[in-house]
Every structure is written in structure tokens, then in C-alpha cells.
mmCIF file of N, CA, C and O in Angstrom:
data_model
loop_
_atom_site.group_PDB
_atom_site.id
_atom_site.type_symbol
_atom_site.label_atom_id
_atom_site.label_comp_id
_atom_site.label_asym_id
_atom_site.label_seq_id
_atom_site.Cartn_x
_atom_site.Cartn_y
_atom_site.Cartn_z
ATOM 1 N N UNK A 1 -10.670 -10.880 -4.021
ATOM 2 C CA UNK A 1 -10.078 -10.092 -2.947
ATOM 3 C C UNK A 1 -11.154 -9.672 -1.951
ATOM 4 O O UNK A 1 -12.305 -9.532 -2.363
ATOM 5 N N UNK A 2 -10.865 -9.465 -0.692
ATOM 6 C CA UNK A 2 -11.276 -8.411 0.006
ATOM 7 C C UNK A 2 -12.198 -7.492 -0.004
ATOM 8 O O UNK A 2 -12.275 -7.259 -1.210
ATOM 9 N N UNK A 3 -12.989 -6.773 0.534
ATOM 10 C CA UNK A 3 -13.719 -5.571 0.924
ATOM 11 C C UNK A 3 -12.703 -4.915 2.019
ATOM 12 O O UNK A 3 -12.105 -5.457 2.948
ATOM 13 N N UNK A 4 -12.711 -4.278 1.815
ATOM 14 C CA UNK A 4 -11.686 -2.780 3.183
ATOM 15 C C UNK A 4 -12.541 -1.869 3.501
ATOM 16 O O UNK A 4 -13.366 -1.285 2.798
ATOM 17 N N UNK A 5 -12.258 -1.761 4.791
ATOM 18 C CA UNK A 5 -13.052 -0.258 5.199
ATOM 19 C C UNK A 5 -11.734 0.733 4.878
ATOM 20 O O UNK A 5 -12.140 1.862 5.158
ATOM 21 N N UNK A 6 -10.980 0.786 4.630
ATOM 22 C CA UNK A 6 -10.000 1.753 4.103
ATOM 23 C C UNK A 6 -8.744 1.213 3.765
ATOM 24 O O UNK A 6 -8.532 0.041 4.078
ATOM 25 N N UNK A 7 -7.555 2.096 2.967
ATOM 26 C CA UNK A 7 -6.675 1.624 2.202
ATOM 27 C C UNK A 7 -5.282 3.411 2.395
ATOM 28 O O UNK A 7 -5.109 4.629 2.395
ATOM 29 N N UNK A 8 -4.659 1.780 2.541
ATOM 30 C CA UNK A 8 -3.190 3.017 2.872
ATOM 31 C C UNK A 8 -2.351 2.585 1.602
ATOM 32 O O UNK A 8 -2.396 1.541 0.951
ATOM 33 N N UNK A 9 -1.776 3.420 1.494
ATOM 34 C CA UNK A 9 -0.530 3.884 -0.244
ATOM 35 C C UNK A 9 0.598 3.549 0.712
ATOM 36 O O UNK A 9 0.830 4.447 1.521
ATOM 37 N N UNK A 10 1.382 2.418 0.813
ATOM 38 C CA UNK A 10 3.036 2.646 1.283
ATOM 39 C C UNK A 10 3.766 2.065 0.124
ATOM 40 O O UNK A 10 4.685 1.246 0.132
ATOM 41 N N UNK A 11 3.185 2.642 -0.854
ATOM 42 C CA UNK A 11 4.298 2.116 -1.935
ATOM 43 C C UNK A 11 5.638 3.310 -1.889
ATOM 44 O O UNK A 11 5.717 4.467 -1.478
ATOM 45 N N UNK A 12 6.436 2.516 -2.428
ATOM 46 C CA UNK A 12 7.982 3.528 -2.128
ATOM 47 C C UNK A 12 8.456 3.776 -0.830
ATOM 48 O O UNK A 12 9.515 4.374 -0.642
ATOM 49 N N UNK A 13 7.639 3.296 0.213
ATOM 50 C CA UNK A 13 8.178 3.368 1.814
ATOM 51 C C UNK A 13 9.093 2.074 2.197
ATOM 52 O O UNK A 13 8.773 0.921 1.908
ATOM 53 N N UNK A 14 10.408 2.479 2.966
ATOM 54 C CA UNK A 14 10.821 0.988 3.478
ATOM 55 C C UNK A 14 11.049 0.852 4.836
ATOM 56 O O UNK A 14 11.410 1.773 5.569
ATOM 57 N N UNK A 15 10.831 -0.354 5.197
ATOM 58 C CA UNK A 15 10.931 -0.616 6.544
ATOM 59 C C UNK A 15 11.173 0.710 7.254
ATOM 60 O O UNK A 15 11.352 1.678 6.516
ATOM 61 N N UNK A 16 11.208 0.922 8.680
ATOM 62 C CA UNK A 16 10.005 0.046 9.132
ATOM 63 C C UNK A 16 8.944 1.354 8.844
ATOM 64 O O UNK A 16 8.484 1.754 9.914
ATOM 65 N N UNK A 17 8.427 2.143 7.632
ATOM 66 C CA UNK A 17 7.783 2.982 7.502
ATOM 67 C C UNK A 17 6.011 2.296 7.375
ATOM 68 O O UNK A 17 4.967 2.745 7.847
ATOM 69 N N UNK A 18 6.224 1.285 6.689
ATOM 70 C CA UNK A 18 5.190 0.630 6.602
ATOM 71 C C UNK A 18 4.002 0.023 7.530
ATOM 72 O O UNK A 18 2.774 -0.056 7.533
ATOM 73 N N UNK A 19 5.269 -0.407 8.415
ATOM 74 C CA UNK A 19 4.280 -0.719 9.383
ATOM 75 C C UNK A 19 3.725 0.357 10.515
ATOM 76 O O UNK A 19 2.614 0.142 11.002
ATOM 77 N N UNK A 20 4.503 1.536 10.946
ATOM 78 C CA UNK A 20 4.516 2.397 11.536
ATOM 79 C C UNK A 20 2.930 3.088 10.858
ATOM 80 O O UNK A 20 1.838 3.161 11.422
ATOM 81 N N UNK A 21 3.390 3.598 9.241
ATOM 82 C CA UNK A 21 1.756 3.877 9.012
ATOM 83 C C UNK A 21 0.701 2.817 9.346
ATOM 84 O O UNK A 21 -0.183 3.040 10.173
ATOM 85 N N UNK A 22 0.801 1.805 8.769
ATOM 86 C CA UNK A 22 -0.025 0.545 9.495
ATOM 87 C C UNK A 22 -1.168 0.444 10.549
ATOM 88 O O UNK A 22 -2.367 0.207 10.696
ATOM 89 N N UNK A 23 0.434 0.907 11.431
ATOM 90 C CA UNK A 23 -0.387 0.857 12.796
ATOM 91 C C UNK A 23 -1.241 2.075 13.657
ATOM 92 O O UNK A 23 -1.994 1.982 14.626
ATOM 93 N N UNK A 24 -0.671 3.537 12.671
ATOM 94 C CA UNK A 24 -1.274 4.798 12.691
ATOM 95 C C UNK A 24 -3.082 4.453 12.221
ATOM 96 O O UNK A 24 -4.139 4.936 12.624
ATOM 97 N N UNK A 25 -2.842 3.685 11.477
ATOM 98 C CA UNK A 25 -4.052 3.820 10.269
ATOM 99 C C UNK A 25 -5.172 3.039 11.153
ATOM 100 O O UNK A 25 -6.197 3.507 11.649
ATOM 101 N N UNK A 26 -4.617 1.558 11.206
ATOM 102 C CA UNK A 26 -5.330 0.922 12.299
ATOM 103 C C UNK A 26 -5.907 1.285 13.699
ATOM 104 O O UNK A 26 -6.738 0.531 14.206
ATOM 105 N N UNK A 27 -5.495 2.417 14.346
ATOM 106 C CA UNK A 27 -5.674 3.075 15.704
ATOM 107 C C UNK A 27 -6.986 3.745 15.563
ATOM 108 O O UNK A 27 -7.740 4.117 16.462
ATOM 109 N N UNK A 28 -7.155 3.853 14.047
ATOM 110 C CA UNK A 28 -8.241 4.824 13.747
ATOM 111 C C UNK A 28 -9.516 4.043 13.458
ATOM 112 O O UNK A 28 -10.619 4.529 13.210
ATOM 113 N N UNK A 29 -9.329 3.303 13.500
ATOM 114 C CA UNK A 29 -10.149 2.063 12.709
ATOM 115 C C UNK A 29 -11.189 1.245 13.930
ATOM 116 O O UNK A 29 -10.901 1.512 15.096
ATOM 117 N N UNK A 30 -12.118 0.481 13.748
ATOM 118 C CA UNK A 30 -13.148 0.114 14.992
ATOM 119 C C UNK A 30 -12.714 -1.483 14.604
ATOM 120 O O UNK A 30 -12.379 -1.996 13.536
ATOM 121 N N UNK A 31 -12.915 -2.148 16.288
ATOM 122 C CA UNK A 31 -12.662 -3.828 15.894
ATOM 123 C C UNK A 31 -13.338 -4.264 14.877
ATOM 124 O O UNK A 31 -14.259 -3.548 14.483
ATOM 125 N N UNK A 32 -13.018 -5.800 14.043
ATOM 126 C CA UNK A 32 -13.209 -5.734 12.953
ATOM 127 C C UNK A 32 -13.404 -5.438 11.702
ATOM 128 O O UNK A 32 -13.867 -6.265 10.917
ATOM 129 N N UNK A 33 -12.964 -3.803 11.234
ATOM 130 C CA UNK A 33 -12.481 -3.342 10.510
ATOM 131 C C UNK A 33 -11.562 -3.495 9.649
ATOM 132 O O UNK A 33 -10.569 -3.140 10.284
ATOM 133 N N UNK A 34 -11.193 -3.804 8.563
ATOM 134 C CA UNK A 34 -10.163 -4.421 7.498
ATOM 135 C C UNK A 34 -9.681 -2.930 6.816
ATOM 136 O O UNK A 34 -10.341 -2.057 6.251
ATOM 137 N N UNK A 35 -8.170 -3.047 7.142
ATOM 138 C CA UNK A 35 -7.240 -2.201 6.246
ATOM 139 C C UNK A 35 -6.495 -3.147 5.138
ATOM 140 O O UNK A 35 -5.896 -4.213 5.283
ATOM 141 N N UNK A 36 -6.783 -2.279 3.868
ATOM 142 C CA UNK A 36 -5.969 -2.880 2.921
ATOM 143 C C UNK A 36 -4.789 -1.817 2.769
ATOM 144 O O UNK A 36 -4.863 -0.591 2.858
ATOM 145 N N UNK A 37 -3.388 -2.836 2.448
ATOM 146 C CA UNK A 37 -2.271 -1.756 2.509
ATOM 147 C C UNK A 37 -1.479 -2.378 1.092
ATOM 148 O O UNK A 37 -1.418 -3.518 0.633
ATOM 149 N N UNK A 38 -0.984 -1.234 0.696
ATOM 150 C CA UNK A 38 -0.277 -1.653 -0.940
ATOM 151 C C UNK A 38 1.071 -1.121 -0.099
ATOM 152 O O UNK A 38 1.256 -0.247 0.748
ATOM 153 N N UNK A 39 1.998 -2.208 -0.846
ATOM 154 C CA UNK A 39 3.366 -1.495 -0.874
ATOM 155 C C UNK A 39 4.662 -2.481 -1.728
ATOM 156 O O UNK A 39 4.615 -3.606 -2.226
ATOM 157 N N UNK A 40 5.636 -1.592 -1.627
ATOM 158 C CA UNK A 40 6.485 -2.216 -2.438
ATOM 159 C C UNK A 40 7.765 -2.821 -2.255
ATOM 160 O O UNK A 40 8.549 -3.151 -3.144
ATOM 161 N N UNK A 41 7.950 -2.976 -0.611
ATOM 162 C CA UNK A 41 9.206 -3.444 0.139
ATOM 163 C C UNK A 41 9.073 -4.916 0.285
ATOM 164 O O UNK A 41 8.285 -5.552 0.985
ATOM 165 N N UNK A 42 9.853 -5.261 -0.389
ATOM 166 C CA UNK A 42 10.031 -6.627 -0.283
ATOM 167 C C UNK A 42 9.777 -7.473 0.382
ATOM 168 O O UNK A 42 9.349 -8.608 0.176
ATOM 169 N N UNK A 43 10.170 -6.663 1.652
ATOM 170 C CA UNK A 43 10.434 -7.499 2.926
ATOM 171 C C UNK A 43 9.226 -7.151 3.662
ATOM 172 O O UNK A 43 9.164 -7.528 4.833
ATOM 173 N N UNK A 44 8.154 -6.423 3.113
ATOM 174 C CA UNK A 44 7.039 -5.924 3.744
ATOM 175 C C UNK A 44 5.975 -7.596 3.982
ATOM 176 O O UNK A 44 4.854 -7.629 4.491
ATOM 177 N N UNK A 45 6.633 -8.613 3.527
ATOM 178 C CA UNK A 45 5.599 -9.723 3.401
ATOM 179 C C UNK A 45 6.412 -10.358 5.078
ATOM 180 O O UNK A 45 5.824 -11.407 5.344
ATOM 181 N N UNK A 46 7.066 -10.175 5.747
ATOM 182 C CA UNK A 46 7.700 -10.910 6.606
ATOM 183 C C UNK A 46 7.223 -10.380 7.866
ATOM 184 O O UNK A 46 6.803 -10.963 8.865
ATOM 185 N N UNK A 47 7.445 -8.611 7.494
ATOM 186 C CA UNK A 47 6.782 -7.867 8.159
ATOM 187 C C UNK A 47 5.846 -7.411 8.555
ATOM 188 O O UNK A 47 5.771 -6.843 9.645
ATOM 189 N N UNK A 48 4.959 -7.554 7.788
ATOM 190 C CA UNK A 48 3.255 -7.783 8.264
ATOM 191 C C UNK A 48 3.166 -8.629 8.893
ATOM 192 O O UNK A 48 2.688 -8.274 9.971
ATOM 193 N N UNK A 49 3.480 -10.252 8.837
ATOM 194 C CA UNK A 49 3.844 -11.370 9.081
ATOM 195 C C UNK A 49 3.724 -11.423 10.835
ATOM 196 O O UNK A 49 2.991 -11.994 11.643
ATOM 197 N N UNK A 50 4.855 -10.506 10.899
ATOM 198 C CA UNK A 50 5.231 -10.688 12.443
ATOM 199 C C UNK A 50 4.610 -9.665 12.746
ATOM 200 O O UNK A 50 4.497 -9.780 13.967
ATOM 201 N N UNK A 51 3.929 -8.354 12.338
ATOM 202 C CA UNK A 51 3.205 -7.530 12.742
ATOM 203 C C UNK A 51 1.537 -7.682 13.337
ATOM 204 O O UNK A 51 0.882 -7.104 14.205
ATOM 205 N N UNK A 52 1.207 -9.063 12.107
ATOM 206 C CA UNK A 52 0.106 -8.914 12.735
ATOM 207 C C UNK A 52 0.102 -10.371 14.233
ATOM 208 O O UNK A 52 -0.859 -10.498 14.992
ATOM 209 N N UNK A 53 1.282 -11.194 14.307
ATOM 210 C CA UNK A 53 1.254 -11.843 15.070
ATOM 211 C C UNK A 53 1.002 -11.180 16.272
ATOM 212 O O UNK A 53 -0.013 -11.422 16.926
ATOM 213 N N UNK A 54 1.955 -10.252 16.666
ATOM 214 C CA UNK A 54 2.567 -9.078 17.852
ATOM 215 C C UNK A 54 1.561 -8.664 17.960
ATOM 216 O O UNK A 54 1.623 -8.106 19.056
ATOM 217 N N UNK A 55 0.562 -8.516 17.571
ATOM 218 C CA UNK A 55 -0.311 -7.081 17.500
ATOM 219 C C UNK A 55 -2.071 -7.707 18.031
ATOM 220 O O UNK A 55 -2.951 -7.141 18.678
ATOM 221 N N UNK A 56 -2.011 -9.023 17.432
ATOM 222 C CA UNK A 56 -3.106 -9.947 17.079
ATOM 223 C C UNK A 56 -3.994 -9.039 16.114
ATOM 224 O O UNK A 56 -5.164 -9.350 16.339
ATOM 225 N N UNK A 57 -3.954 -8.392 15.475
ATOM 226 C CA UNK A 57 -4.636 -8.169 14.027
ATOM 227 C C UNK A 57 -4.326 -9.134 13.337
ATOM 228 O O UNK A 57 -3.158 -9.467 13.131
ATOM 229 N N UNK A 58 -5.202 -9.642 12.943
ATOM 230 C CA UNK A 58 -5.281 -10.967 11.813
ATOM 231 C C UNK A 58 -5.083 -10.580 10.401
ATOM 232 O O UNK A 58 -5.837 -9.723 9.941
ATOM 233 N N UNK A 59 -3.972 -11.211 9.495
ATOM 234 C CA UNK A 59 -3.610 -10.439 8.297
ATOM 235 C C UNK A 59 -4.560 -11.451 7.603
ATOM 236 O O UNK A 59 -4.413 -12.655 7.814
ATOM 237 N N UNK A 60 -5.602 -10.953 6.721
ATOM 238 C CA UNK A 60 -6.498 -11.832 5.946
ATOM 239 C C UNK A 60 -5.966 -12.794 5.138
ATOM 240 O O UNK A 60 -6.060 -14.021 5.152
ATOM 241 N N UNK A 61 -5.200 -11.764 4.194
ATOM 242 C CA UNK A 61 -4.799 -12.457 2.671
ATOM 243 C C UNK A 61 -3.605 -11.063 2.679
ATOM 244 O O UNK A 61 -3.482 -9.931 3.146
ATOM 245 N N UNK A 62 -2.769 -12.214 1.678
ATOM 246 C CA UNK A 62 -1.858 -11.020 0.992
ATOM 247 C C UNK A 62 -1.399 -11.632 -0.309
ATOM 248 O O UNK A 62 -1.323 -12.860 -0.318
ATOM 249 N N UNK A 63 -1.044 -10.905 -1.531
ATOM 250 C CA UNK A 63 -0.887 -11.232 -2.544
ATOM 251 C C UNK A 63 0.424 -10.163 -2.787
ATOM 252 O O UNK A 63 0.901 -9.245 -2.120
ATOM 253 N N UNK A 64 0.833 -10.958 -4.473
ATOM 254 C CA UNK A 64 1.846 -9.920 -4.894
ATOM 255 C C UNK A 64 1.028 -9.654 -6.595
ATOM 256 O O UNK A 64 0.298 -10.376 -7.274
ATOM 257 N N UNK A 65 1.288 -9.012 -6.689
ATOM 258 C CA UNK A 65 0.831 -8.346 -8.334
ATOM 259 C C UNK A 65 1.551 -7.224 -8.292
ATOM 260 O O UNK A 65 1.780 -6.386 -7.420
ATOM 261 N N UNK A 66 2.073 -7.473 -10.156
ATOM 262 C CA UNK A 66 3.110 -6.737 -10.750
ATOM 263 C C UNK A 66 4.244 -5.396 -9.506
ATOM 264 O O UNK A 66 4.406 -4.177 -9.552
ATOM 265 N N UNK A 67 4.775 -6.518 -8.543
ATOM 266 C CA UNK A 67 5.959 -6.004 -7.589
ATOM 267 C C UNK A 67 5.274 -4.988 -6.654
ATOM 268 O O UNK A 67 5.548 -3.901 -6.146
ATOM 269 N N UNK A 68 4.248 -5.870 -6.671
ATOM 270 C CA UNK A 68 3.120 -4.450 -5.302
ATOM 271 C C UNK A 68 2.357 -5.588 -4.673
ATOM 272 O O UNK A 68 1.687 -6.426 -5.277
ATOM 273 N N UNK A 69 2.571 -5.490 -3.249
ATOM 274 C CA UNK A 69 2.455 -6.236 -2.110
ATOM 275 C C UNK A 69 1.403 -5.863 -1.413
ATOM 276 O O UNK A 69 1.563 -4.949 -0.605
ATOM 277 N N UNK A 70 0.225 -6.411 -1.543
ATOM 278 C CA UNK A 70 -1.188 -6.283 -1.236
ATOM 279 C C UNK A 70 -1.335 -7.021 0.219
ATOM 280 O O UNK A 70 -0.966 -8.154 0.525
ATOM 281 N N UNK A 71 -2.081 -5.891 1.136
ATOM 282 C CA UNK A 71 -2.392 -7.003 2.458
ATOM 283 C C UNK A 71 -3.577 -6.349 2.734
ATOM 284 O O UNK A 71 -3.951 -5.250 2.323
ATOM 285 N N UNK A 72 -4.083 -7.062 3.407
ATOM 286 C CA UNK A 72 -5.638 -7.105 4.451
ATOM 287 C C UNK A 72 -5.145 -7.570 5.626
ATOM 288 O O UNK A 72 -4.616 -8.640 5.927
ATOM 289 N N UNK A 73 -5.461 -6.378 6.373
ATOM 290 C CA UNK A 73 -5.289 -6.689 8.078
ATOM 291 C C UNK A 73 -6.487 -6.557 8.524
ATOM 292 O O UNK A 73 -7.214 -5.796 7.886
ATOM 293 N N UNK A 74 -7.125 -7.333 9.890
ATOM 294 C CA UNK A 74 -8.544 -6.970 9.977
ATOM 295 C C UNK A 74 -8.062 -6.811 11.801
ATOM 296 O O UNK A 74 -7.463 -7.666 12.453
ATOM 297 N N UNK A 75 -8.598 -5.319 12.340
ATOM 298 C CA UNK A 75 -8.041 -5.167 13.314
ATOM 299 C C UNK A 75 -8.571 -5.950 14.589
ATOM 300 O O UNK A 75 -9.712 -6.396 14.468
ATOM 301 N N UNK A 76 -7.938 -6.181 15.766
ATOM 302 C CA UNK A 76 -8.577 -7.153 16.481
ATOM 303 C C UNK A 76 -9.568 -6.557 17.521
ATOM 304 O O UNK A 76 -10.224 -7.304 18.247
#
């Protein structure tokens, strides 16, 4: 995996809470900076997806382990 300069908890959040923190978290963050984000919405893999297209933050990697949805965004 990854190195992060920081890490957001959206487990138990659903749409569109996830990305909303996301993009809170990221504002804070300096270019090239990597947020790792855990969460547990299903649909959070579609949604990063098109989040980091829209956004051009580049989503590194994302994985699933035991029903928790791991991403690396690295901000642009």
C-alpha cells in the first residue's frame, strides 16, 4: 500500500457524505499530497471514480478488505 500524508474515517457514511468529507479534507492538503480514505459504501468505488476524474486528483490505488473500501487520492 501507500504512504498518506493523512487519513479520513468515512466508514458508516453514505453517499454523497464521503466525498463531501473528501473534498473538505483535500482543501487542506498541499499539491501532491496523498489522502487515504476508508469507507464502507458500496458505491463509494464508482464514486471516487468519477470524483477524482471531475476534480483531476488522481485516485492512486483502491482496494477492498473485509467490506472496507480503501482509497488513495493524491491531490492535484
Amino acid at each position: 500500500m501507500l504512504q498518506e500524508d493523512q487519513e479520513l474515517d468515512a466508514r458508516g457514511l453514505n453517499c454523497p457524505l464521503p466525498i463531501l468529507r473528501t473534498k473538505k479534507a483535500l482543501s487542506l492538503l498541499n499539491s501532491g499530497q496523498v489522502l487515504k480514505i476508508v469507507a464502507t459504501d458500496p458505491g463509494a468505488v464508482k464514486d471516487f471514480e468519477a470524483f477524482s476524474k471531475q476534480t483531476l486528483n488522481s485516485l492512486l490505488e483502491h482496494t477492498e478488505i473485509d467490506d472496507e473500501f480503501i482509497f488513495f487520492i493524491q491531490k492535484a
